[in-house]
């Protein structure tokens, strides 16, 4: 009996190679192989660009990843220096994410997001500076612009949440996200091939910003929960 074409497995496009991830791994290997220690200087941007055959923006993205993890620092007019030795094993947290069971994986990850993001929102509300508010609102405005134009705004949504993390002035929030970025980003990559995933949470990003601006920690927590509750509802509904 001939199989129904609709029953055939779908062949999906290959993912784009993550050049920044490759550069990050290459730098970690270099630090390990060269036996660099805290205080040692890393190669200059131009040298890295030539050696790895990538553009300046890719090198800088990898550098920002290391900075977020607190393992390097850039000194103006001097260069980039190692703060602590690293390797591939220490720059990527080995999280397990079973794509075959996307629903369960997303729900498990959401439990972690609730703890981290609710606390981040509350801390940001207490510690944010006027400069932080400018950055958060810039990211929010861009998210709203793209959302209204395209009906979805994954990367811009993530940038907004990163700005909230930075407003905590606790580097561990950003470091945790950087270590778990690959897992967390599944929420911004249209799970279940649905462009409308978590679209109902869109208005609550503005109210979250308002709570942070008002230094209202409890309101920031409440607005964050509204966003994540909608995400949970959509995971359960769209995975049926």
PDB file of N, CA and C in Angstrom, residues 127-214:
ATOM      1  N   UNK A 127      17.795  48.320  41.227  1.00  0.00           N
ATOM      2  CA  UNK A 127      19.147  48.835  40.974  1.00  0.00           C
ATOM      3  C   UNK A 127      19.311  49.618  39.676  1.00  0.00           C
ATOM      4  N   UNK A 128      18.323  49.629  38.830  1.00  0.00           N
ATOM      5  CA  UNK A 128      18.489  50.231  37.504  1.00  0.00           C
ATOM      6  C   UNK A 128      18.891  51.703  37.633  1.00  0.00           C
ATOM      7  N   UNK A 129      19.693  52.143  36.694  1.00  0.00           N
ATOM      8  CA  UNK A 129      20.098  53.539  36.611  1.00  0.00           C
ATOM      9  C   UNK A 129      19.329  54.209  35.467  1.00  0.00           C
ATOM     10  N   UNK A 130      19.464  55.512  35.372  1.00  0.00           N
ATOM     11  CA  UNK A 130      18.822  56.237  34.269  1.00  0.00           C
ATOM     12  C   UNK A 130      19.354  55.739  32.928  1.00  0.00           C
ATOM     13  N   UNK A 131      20.648  55.426  32.879  1.00  0.00           N
ATOM     14  CA  UNK A 131      21.256  54.911  31.650  1.00  0.00           C
ATOM     15  C   UNK A 131      20.685  53.545  31.299  1.00  0.00           C
ATOM     16  N   UNK A 132      20.475  52.702  32.309  1.00  0.00           N
ATOM     17  CA  UNK A 132      19.881  51.384  32.067  1.00  0.00           C
ATOM     18  C   UNK A 132      18.498  51.529  31.442  1.00  0.00           C
ATOM     19  N   UNK A 133      17.709  52.478  31.952  1.00  0.00           N
ATOM     20  CA  UNK A 133      16.363  52.671  31.424  1.00  0.00           C
ATOM     21  C   UNK A 133      16.387  53.064  29.963  1.00  0.00           C
ATOM     22  N   UNK A 134      17.354  53.904  29.596  1.00  0.00           N
ATOM     23  CA  UNK A 134      17.481  54.321  28.204  1.00  0.00           C
ATOM     24  C   UNK A 134      17.730  53.100  27.317  1.00  0.00           C
ATOM     25  N   UNK A 135      18.640  52.232  27.743  1.00  0.00           N
ATOM     26  CA  UNK A 135      18.980  51.040  26.954  1.00  0.00           C
ATOM     27  C   UNK A 135      17.792  50.082  26.874  1.00  0.00           C
ATOM     28  N   UNK A 136      17.143  49.824  28.016  1.00  0.00           N
ATOM     29  CA  UNK A 136      16.000  48.902  28.021  1.00  0.00           C
ATOM     30  C   UNK A 136      14.894  49.426  27.108  1.00  0.00           C
ATOM     31  N   UNK A 137      14.622  50.732  27.194  1.00  0.00           N
ATOM     32  CA  UNK A 137      13.547  51.291  26.372  1.00  0.00           C
ATOM     33  C   UNK A 137      13.909  51.269  24.889  1.00  0.00           C
ATOM     34  N   UNK A 138      15.180  51.476  24.569  1.00  0.00           N
ATOM     35  CA  UNK A 138      15.616  51.376  23.172  1.00  0.00           C
ATOM     36  C   UNK A 138      15.339  49.970  22.634  1.00  0.00           C
ATOM     37  N   UNK A 139      15.686  48.949  23.438  1.00  0.00           N
ATOM     38  CA  UNK A 139      15.455  47.565  23.019  1.00  0.00           C
ATOM     39  C   UNK A 139      13.953  47.278  22.916  1.00  0.00           C
ATOM     40  N   UNK A 140      13.184  47.836  23.847  1.00  0.00           N
ATOM     41  CA  UNK A 140      11.733  47.630  23.829  1.00  0.00           C
ATOM     42  C   UNK A 140      11.105  48.294  22.610  1.00  0.00           C
ATOM     43  N   UNK A 141      11.521  49.521  22.317  1.00  0.00           N
ATOM     44  CA  UNK A 141      10.982  50.226  21.152  1.00  0.00           C
ATOM     45  C   UNK A 141      11.276  49.463  19.862  1.00  0.00           C
ATOM     46  N   UNK A 142      12.494  48.907  19.774  1.00  0.00           N
ATOM     47  CA  UNK A 142      12.857  48.147  18.580  1.00  0.00           C
ATOM     48  C   UNK A 142      12.045  46.862  18.501  1.00  0.00           C
ATOM     49  N   UNK A 143      11.846  46.226  19.644  1.00  0.00           N
ATOM     50  CA  UNK A 143      11.027  45.012  19.677  1.00  0.00           C
ATOM     51  C   UNK A 143       9.610  45.314  19.210  1.00  0.00           C
ATOM     52  N   UNK A 144       9.038  46.414  19.700  1.00  0.00           N
ATOM     53  CA  UNK A 144       7.681  46.784  19.326  1.00  0.00           C
ATOM     54  C   UNK A 144       7.593  47.141  17.837  1.00  0.00           C
ATOM     55  N   UNK A 145       8.612  47.836  17.345  1.00  0.00           N
ATOM     56  CA  UNK A 145       8.623  48.216  15.930  1.00  0.00           C
ATOM     57  C   UNK A 145       8.623  46.979  15.033  1.00  0.00           C
ATOM     58  N   UNK A 146       9.526  46.043  15.331  1.00  0.00           N
ATOM     59  CA  UNK A 146       9.635  44.833  14.517  1.00  0.00           C
ATOM     60  C   UNK A 146       8.382  43.979  14.664  1.00  0.00           C
ATOM     61  N   UNK A 147       7.862  43.903  15.882  1.00  0.00           N
ATOM     62  CA  UNK A 147       6.664  43.097  16.121  1.00  0.00           C
ATOM     63  C   UNK A 147       5.474  43.623  15.319  1.00  0.00           C
ATOM     64  N   UNK A 148       5.291  44.927  15.316  1.00  0.00           N
ATOM     65  CA  UNK A 148       4.172  45.521  14.588  1.00  0.00           C
ATOM     66  C   UNK A 148       4.349  45.393  13.074  1.00  0.00           C
ATOM     67  N   UNK A 149       5.612  45.377  12.648  1.00  0.00           N
ATOM     68  CA  UNK A 149       5.911  45.282  11.219  1.00  0.00           C
ATOM     69  C   UNK A 149       5.805  43.861  10.702  1.00  0.00           C
ATOM     70  N   UNK A 150       6.308  42.891  11.504  1.00  0.00           N
ATOM     71  CA  UNK A 150       6.390  41.510  11.044  1.00  0.00           C
ATOM     72  C   UNK A 150       5.446  40.554  11.769  1.00  0.00           C
ATOM     73  N   UNK A 151       4.908  40.982  12.907  1.00  0.00           N
ATOM     74  CA  UNK A 151       4.049  40.097  13.681  1.00  0.00           C
ATOM     75  C   UNK A 151       4.814  39.193  14.616  1.00  0.00           C
ATOM     76  N   UNK A 152       6.136  39.310  14.604  1.00  0.00           N
ATOM     77  CA  UNK A 152       6.992  38.516  15.483  1.00  0.00           C
ATOM     78  C   UNK A 152       8.301  39.262  15.679  1.00  0.00           C
ATOM     79  N   UNK A 153       8.995  38.991  16.787  1.00  0.00           N
ATOM     80  CA  UNK A 153      10.223  39.756  17.061  1.00  0.00           C
ATOM     81  C   UNK A 153      11.152  38.980  17.992  1.00  0.00           C
ATOM     82  N   UNK A 154      11.523  37.764  17.586  1.00  0.00           N
ATOM     83  CA  UNK A 154      12.340  36.898  18.426  1.00  0.00           C
ATOM     84  C   UNK A 154      13.648  37.490  18.896  1.00  0.00           C
ATOM     85  N   UNK A 155      14.573  37.852  17.996  1.00  0.00           N
ATOM     86  CA  UNK A 155      15.869  38.392  18.419  1.00  0.00           C
ATOM     87  C   UNK A 155      15.744  39.685  19.224  1.00  0.00           C
ATOM     88  N   UNK A 156      14.788  40.522  18.842  1.00  0.00           N
ATOM     89  CA  UNK A 156      14.584  41.784  19.539  1.00  0.00           C
ATOM     90  C   UNK A 156      14.003  41.555  20.935  1.00  0.00           C
ATOM     91  N   UNK A 157      13.149  40.551  21.060  1.00  0.00           N
ATOM     92  CA  UNK A 157      12.599  40.163  22.356  1.00  0.00           C
ATOM     93  C   UNK A 157      13.724  39.702  23.282  1.00  0.00           C
ATOM     94  N   UNK A 158      14.608  38.878  22.770  1.00  0.00           N
ATOM     95  CA  UNK A 158      15.743  38.401  23.551  1.00  0.00           C
ATOM     96  C   UNK A 158      16.638  39.562  23.970  1.00  0.00           C
ATOM     97  N   UNK A 159      16.874  40.517  23.069  1.00  0.00           N
ATOM     98  CA  UNK A 159      17.716  41.675  23.385  1.00  0.00           C
ATOM     99  C   UNK A 159      17.114  42.491  24.524  1.00  0.00           C
ATOM    100  N   UNK A 160      15.786  42.599  24.543  1.00  0.00           N
ATOM    101  CA  UNK A 160      15.103  43.301  25.629  1.00  0.00           C
ATOM    102  C   UNK A 160      15.377  42.627  26.969  1.00  0.00           C
ATOM    103  N   UNK A 161      15.217  41.305  27.013  1.00  0.00           N
ATOM    104  CA  UNK A 161      15.451  40.579  28.263  1.00  0.00           C
ATOM    105  C   UNK A 161      16.912  40.667  28.701  1.00  0.00           C
ATOM    106  N   UNK A 162      17.824  40.660  27.747  1.00  0.00           N
ATOM    107  CA  UNK A 162      19.244  40.811  28.093  1.00  0.00           C
ATOM    108  C   UNK A 162      19.501  42.169  28.729  1.00  0.00           C
ATOM    109  N   UNK A 163      18.837  43.207  28.225  1.00  0.00           N
ATOM    110  CA  UNK A 163      19.007  44.550  28.784  1.00  0.00           C
ATOM    111  C   UNK A 163      18.494  44.598  30.222  1.00  0.00           C
ATOM    112  N   UNK A 164      17.418  43.867  30.505  1.00  0.00           N
ATOM    113  CA  UNK A 164      16.905  43.788  31.879  1.00  0.00           C
ATOM    114  C   UNK A 164      17.936  43.095  32.769  1.00  0.00           C
ATOM    115  N   UNK A 165      18.537  42.014  32.263  1.00  0.00           N
ATOM    116  CA  UNK A 165      19.570  41.308  33.017  1.00  0.00           C
ATOM    117  C   UNK A 165      20.715  42.261  33.353  1.00  0.00           C
ATOM    118  N   UNK A 166      21.139  43.032  32.367  1.00  0.00           N
ATOM    119  CA  UNK A 166      22.268  43.934  32.577  1.00  0.00           C
ATOM    120  C   UNK A 166      21.933  45.006  33.612  1.00  0.00           C
ATOM    121  N   UNK A 167      20.665  45.383  33.694  1.00  0.00           N
ATOM    122  CA  UNK A 167      20.247  46.422  34.637  1.00  0.00           C
ATOM    123  C   UNK A 167      20.293  45.944  36.087  1.00  0.00           C
ATOM    124  N   UNK A 168      20.487  44.643  36.303  1.00  0.00           N
ATOM    125  CA  UNK A 168      20.631  44.137  37.673  1.00  0.00           C
ATOM    126  C   UNK A 168      21.985  44.502  38.260  1.00  0.00           C
ATOM    127  N   UNK A 169      22.955  44.772  37.393  1.00  0.00           N
ATOM    128  CA  UNK A 169      24.341  45.048  37.802  1.00  0.00           C
ATOM    129  C   UNK A 169      24.921  43.881  38.600  1.00  0.00           C
ATOM    130  N   UNK A 170      24.389  42.700  38.308  1.00  0.00           N
ATOM    131  CA  UNK A 170      24.931  41.454  38.853  1.00  0.00           C
ATOM    132  C   UNK A 170      25.342  40.616  37.646  1.00  0.00           C
ATOM    133  N   UNK A 171      26.644  40.511  37.375  1.00  0.00           N
ATOM    134  CA  UNK A 171      27.102  39.817  36.158  1.00  0.00           C
ATOM    135  C   UNK A 171      26.693  38.351  36.084  1.00  0.00           C
ATOM    136  N   UNK A 172      26.317  37.757  37.209  1.00  0.00           N
ATOM    137  CA  UNK A 172      25.948  36.343  37.182  1.00  0.00           C
ATOM    138  C   UNK A 172      24.678  36.095  36.377  1.00  0.00           C
ATOM    139  N   UNK A 173      23.760  37.066  36.347  1.00  0.00           N
ATOM    140  CA  UNK A 173      22.541  36.885  35.552  1.00  0.00           C
ATOM    141  C   UNK A 173      22.908  36.718  34.078  1.00  0.00           C
ATOM    142  N   UNK A 174      23.752  37.627  33.571  1.00  0.00           N
ATOM    143  CA  UNK A 174      24.156  37.547  32.158  1.00  0.00           C
ATOM    144  C   UNK A 174      24.995  36.293  31.915  1.00  0.00           C
ATOM    145  N   UNK A 175      25.864  35.946  32.866  1.00  0.00           N
ATOM    146  CA  UNK A 175      26.711  34.762  32.697  1.00  0.00           C
ATOM    147  C   UNK A 175      25.867  33.497  32.611  1.00  0.00           C
ATOM    148  N   UNK A 176      24.832  33.413  33.457  1.00  0.00           N
ATOM    149  CA  UNK A 176      23.952  32.246  33.420  1.00  0.00           C
ATOM    150  C   UNK A 176      23.244  32.143  32.075  1.00  0.00           C
ATOM    151  N   UNK A 177      22.762  33.282  31.570  1.00  0.00           N
ATOM    152  CA  UNK A 177      22.083  33.249  30.287  1.00  0.00           C
ATOM    153  C   UNK A 177      23.039  32.877  29.167  1.00  0.00           C
ATOM    154  N   UNK A 178      24.253  33.407  29.205  1.00  0.00           N
ATOM    155  CA  UNK A 178      25.230  33.079  28.173  1.00  0.00           C
ATOM    156  C   UNK A 178      25.529  31.583  28.173  1.00  0.00           C
ATOM    157  N   UNK A 179      25.621  30.996  29.359  1.00  0.00           N
ATOM    158  CA  UNK A 179      25.902  29.568  29.444  1.00  0.00           C
ATOM    159  C   UNK A 179      24.729  28.728  28.956  1.00  0.00           C
ATOM    160  N   UNK A 180      23.522  29.263  29.122  1.00  0.00           N
ATOM    161  CA  UNK A 180      22.332  28.502  28.742  1.00  0.00           C
ATOM    162  C   UNK A 180      21.668  29.064  27.494  1.00  0.00           C
ATOM    163  N   UNK A 181      22.369  29.944  26.779  1.00  0.00           N
ATOM    164  CA  UNK A 181      21.762  30.649  25.651  1.00  0.00           C
ATOM    165  C   UNK A 181      21.176  29.685  24.611  1.00  0.00           C
ATOM    166  N   UNK A 182      21.927  28.639  24.264  1.00  0.00           N
ATOM    167  CA  UNK A 182      21.470  27.720  23.222  1.00  0.00           C
ATOM    168  C   UNK A 182      20.135  27.090  23.586  1.00  0.00           C
ATOM    169  N   UNK A 183      19.959  26.759  24.863  1.00  0.00           N
ATOM    170  CA  UNK A 183      18.709  26.172  25.319  1.00  0.00           C
ATOM    171  C   UNK A 183      17.599  27.215  25.395  1.00  0.00           C
ATOM    172  N   UNK A 184      17.910  28.380  25.982  1.00  0.00           N
ATOM    173  CA  UNK A 184      16.908  29.425  26.129  1.00  0.00           C
ATOM    174  C   UNK A 184      16.420  29.955  24.780  1.00  0.00           C
ATOM    175  N   UNK A 185      17.323  30.008  23.797  1.00  0.00           N
ATOM    176  CA  UNK A 185      16.957  30.608  22.512  1.00  0.00           C
ATOM    177  C   UNK A 185      15.869  29.813  21.783  1.00  0.00           C
ATOM    178  N   UNK A 186      15.612  28.586  22.213  1.00  0.00           N
ATOM    179  CA  UNK A 186      14.537  27.819  21.587  1.00  0.00           C
ATOM    180  C   UNK A 186      13.194  28.544  21.722  1.00  0.00           C
ATOM    181  N   UNK A 187      13.065  29.381  22.764  1.00  0.00           N
ATOM    182  CA  UNK A 187      11.811  30.110  22.956  1.00  0.00           C
ATOM    183  C   UNK A 187      11.626  31.217  21.920  1.00  0.00           C
ATOM    184  N   UNK A 188      12.732  31.667  21.311  1.00  0.00           N
ATOM    185  CA  UNK A 188      12.661  32.775  20.362  1.00  0.00           C
ATOM    186  C   UNK A 188      12.844  32.291  18.918  1.00  0.00           C
ATOM    187  N   UNK A 189      12.785  30.982  18.703  1.00  0.00           N
ATOM    188  CA  UNK A 189      12.980  30.424  17.369  1.00  0.00           C
ATOM    189  C   UNK A 189      11.696  29.796  16.820  1.00  0.00           C
ATOM    190  N   UNK A 190      10.555  30.341  17.199  1.00  0.00           N
ATOM    191  CA  UNK A 190       9.258  29.877  16.712  1.00  0.00           C
ATOM    192  C   UNK A 190       9.047  28.380  16.955  1.00  0.00           C
ATOM    193  N   UNK A 191       8.962  27.990  18.245  1.00  0.00           N
ATOM    194  CA  UNK A 191       8.702  26.574  18.540  1.00  0.00           C
ATOM    195  C   UNK A 191       7.438  26.090  17.833  1.00  0.00           C
ATOM    196  N   UNK A 192       7.445  24.818  17.466  1.00  0.00           N
ATOM    197  CA  UNK A 192       6.317  24.167  16.796  1.00  0.00           C
ATOM    198  C   UNK A 192       5.995  24.836  15.449  1.00  0.00           C
ATOM    199  N   UNK A 193       7.002  25.552  14.894  1.00  0.00           N
ATOM    200  CA  UNK A 193       6.834  26.243  13.613  1.00  0.00           C
ATOM    201  C   UNK A 193       5.654  27.210  13.637  1.00  0.00           C
ATOM    202  N   UNK A 194       5.455  27.845  14.788  1.00  0.00           N
ATOM    203  CA  UNK A 194       4.356  28.798  14.940  1.00  0.00           C
ATOM    204  C   UNK A 194       4.900  30.211  15.110  1.00  0.00           C
ATOM    205  N   UNK A 195       4.631  31.062  14.141  1.00  0.00           N
ATOM    206  CA  UNK A 195       5.080  32.451  14.208  1.00  0.00           C
ATOM    207  C   UNK A 195       4.364  33.217  15.323  1.00  0.00           C
ATOM    208  N   UNK A 196       3.196  32.719  15.726  1.00  0.00           N
ATOM    209  CA  UNK A 196       2.422  33.422  16.751  1.00  0.00           C
ATOM    210  C   UNK A 196       2.701  32.914  18.157  1.00  0.00           C
ATOM    211  N   UNK A 197       3.755  32.111  18.318  1.00  0.00           N
ATOM    212  CA  UNK A 197       4.085  31.586  19.644  1.00  0.00           C
ATOM    213  C   UNK A 197       4.344  32.738  20.619  1.00  0.00           C
ATOM    214  N   UNK A 198       3.629  32.740  21.743  1.00  0.00           N
ATOM    215  CA  UNK A 198       3.774  33.731  22.818  1.00  0.00           C
ATOM    216  C   UNK A 198       3.472  35.169  22.371  1.00  0.00           C
ATOM    217  N   UNK A 199       2.770  35.318  21.237  1.00  0.00           N
ATOM    218  CA  UNK A 199       2.478  36.668  20.752  1.00  0.00           C
ATOM    219  C   UNK A 199       1.630  37.445  21.762  1.00  0.00           C
ATOM    220  N   UNK A 200       0.778  36.750  22.513  1.00  0.00           N
ATOM    221  CA  UNK A 200      -0.085  37.432  23.486  1.00  0.00           C
ATOM    222  C   UNK A 200       0.703  38.078  24.625  1.00  0.00           C
ATOM    223  N   UNK A 201       1.957  37.686  24.789  1.00  0.00           N
ATOM    224  CA  UNK A 201       2.774  38.260  25.867  1.00  0.00           C
ATOM    225  C   UNK A 201       3.364  39.616  25.484  1.00  0.00           C
ATOM    226  N   UNK A 202       3.223  39.986  24.221  1.00  0.00           N
ATOM    227  CA  UNK A 202       3.835  41.204  23.692  1.00  0.00           C
ATOM    228  C   UNK A 202       3.537  42.454  24.531  1.00  0.00           C
ATOM    229  N   UNK A 203       2.287  42.758  24.890  1.00  0.00           N
ATOM    230  CA  UNK A 203       2.011  43.996  25.638  1.00  0.00           C
ATOM    231  C   UNK A 203       2.649  44.043  27.024  1.00  0.00           C
ATOM    232  N   UNK A 204       2.903  42.886  27.621  1.00  0.00           N
ATOM    233  CA  UNK A 204       3.411  42.862  28.988  1.00  0.00           C
ATOM    234  C   UNK A 204       4.890  43.226  29.085  1.00  0.00           C
ATOM    235  N   UNK A 205       5.580  43.286  27.949  1.00  0.00           N
ATOM    236  CA  UNK A 205       6.963  43.751  27.978  1.00  0.00           C
ATOM    237  C   UNK A 205       7.004  45.253  28.281  1.00  0.00           C
ATOM    238  N   UNK A 206       6.026  45.988  27.781  1.00  0.00           N
ATOM    239  CA  UNK A 206       5.939  47.416  28.078  1.00  0.00           C
ATOM    240  C   UNK A 206       5.585  47.638  29.546  1.00  0.00           C
ATOM    241  N   UNK A 207       4.666  46.843  30.091  1.00  0.00           N
ATOM    242  CA  UNK A 207       4.306  47.014  31.497  1.00  0.00           C
ATOM    243  C   UNK A 207       5.441  46.572  32.414  1.00  0.00           C
ATOM    244  N   UNK A 208       6.240  45.603  31.961  1.00  0.00           N
ATOM    245  CA  UNK A 208       7.437  45.218  32.732  1.00  0.00           C
ATOM    246  C   UNK A 208       8.415  46.377  32.766  1.00  0.00           C
ATOM    247  N   UNK A 209       8.630  47.008  31.632  1.00  0.00           N
ATOM    248  CA  UNK A 209       9.510  48.179  31.593  1.00  0.00           C
ATOM    249  C   UNK A 209       9.000  49.271  32.525  1.00  0.00           C
ATOM    250  N   UNK A 210       7.698  49.514  32.503  1.00  0.00           N
ATOM    251  CA  UNK A 210       7.118  50.548  33.364  1.00  0.00           C
ATOM    252  C   UNK A 210       7.360  50.249  34.841  1.00  0.00           C
ATOM    253  N   UNK A 211       7.257  48.976  35.211  1.00  0.00           N
ATOM    254  CA  UNK A 211       7.483  48.579  36.607  1.00  0.00           C
ATOM    255  C   UNK A 211       8.936  48.809  37.005  1.00  0.00           C
ATOM    256  N   UNK A 212       9.865  48.466  36.100  1.00  0.00           N
ATOM    257  CA  UNK A 212      11.285  48.681  36.381  1.00  0.00           C
ATOM    258  C   UNK A 212      11.575  50.174  36.486  1.00  0.00           C
ATOM    259  N   UNK A 213      10.980  50.966  35.594  1.00  0.00           N
ATOM    260  CA  UNK A 213      11.175  52.415  35.628  1.00  0.00           C
ATOM    261  C   UNK A 213      10.653  53.004  36.935  1.00  0.00           C
ATOM    262  N   UNK A 214       9.554  52.440  37.450  1.00  0.00           N
ATOM    263  CA  UNK A 214       8.948  52.933  38.693  1.00  0.00           C
ATOM    264  C   UNK A 214       9.622  52.376  39.940  1.00  0.00           C
TER     265      UNK A 214
END
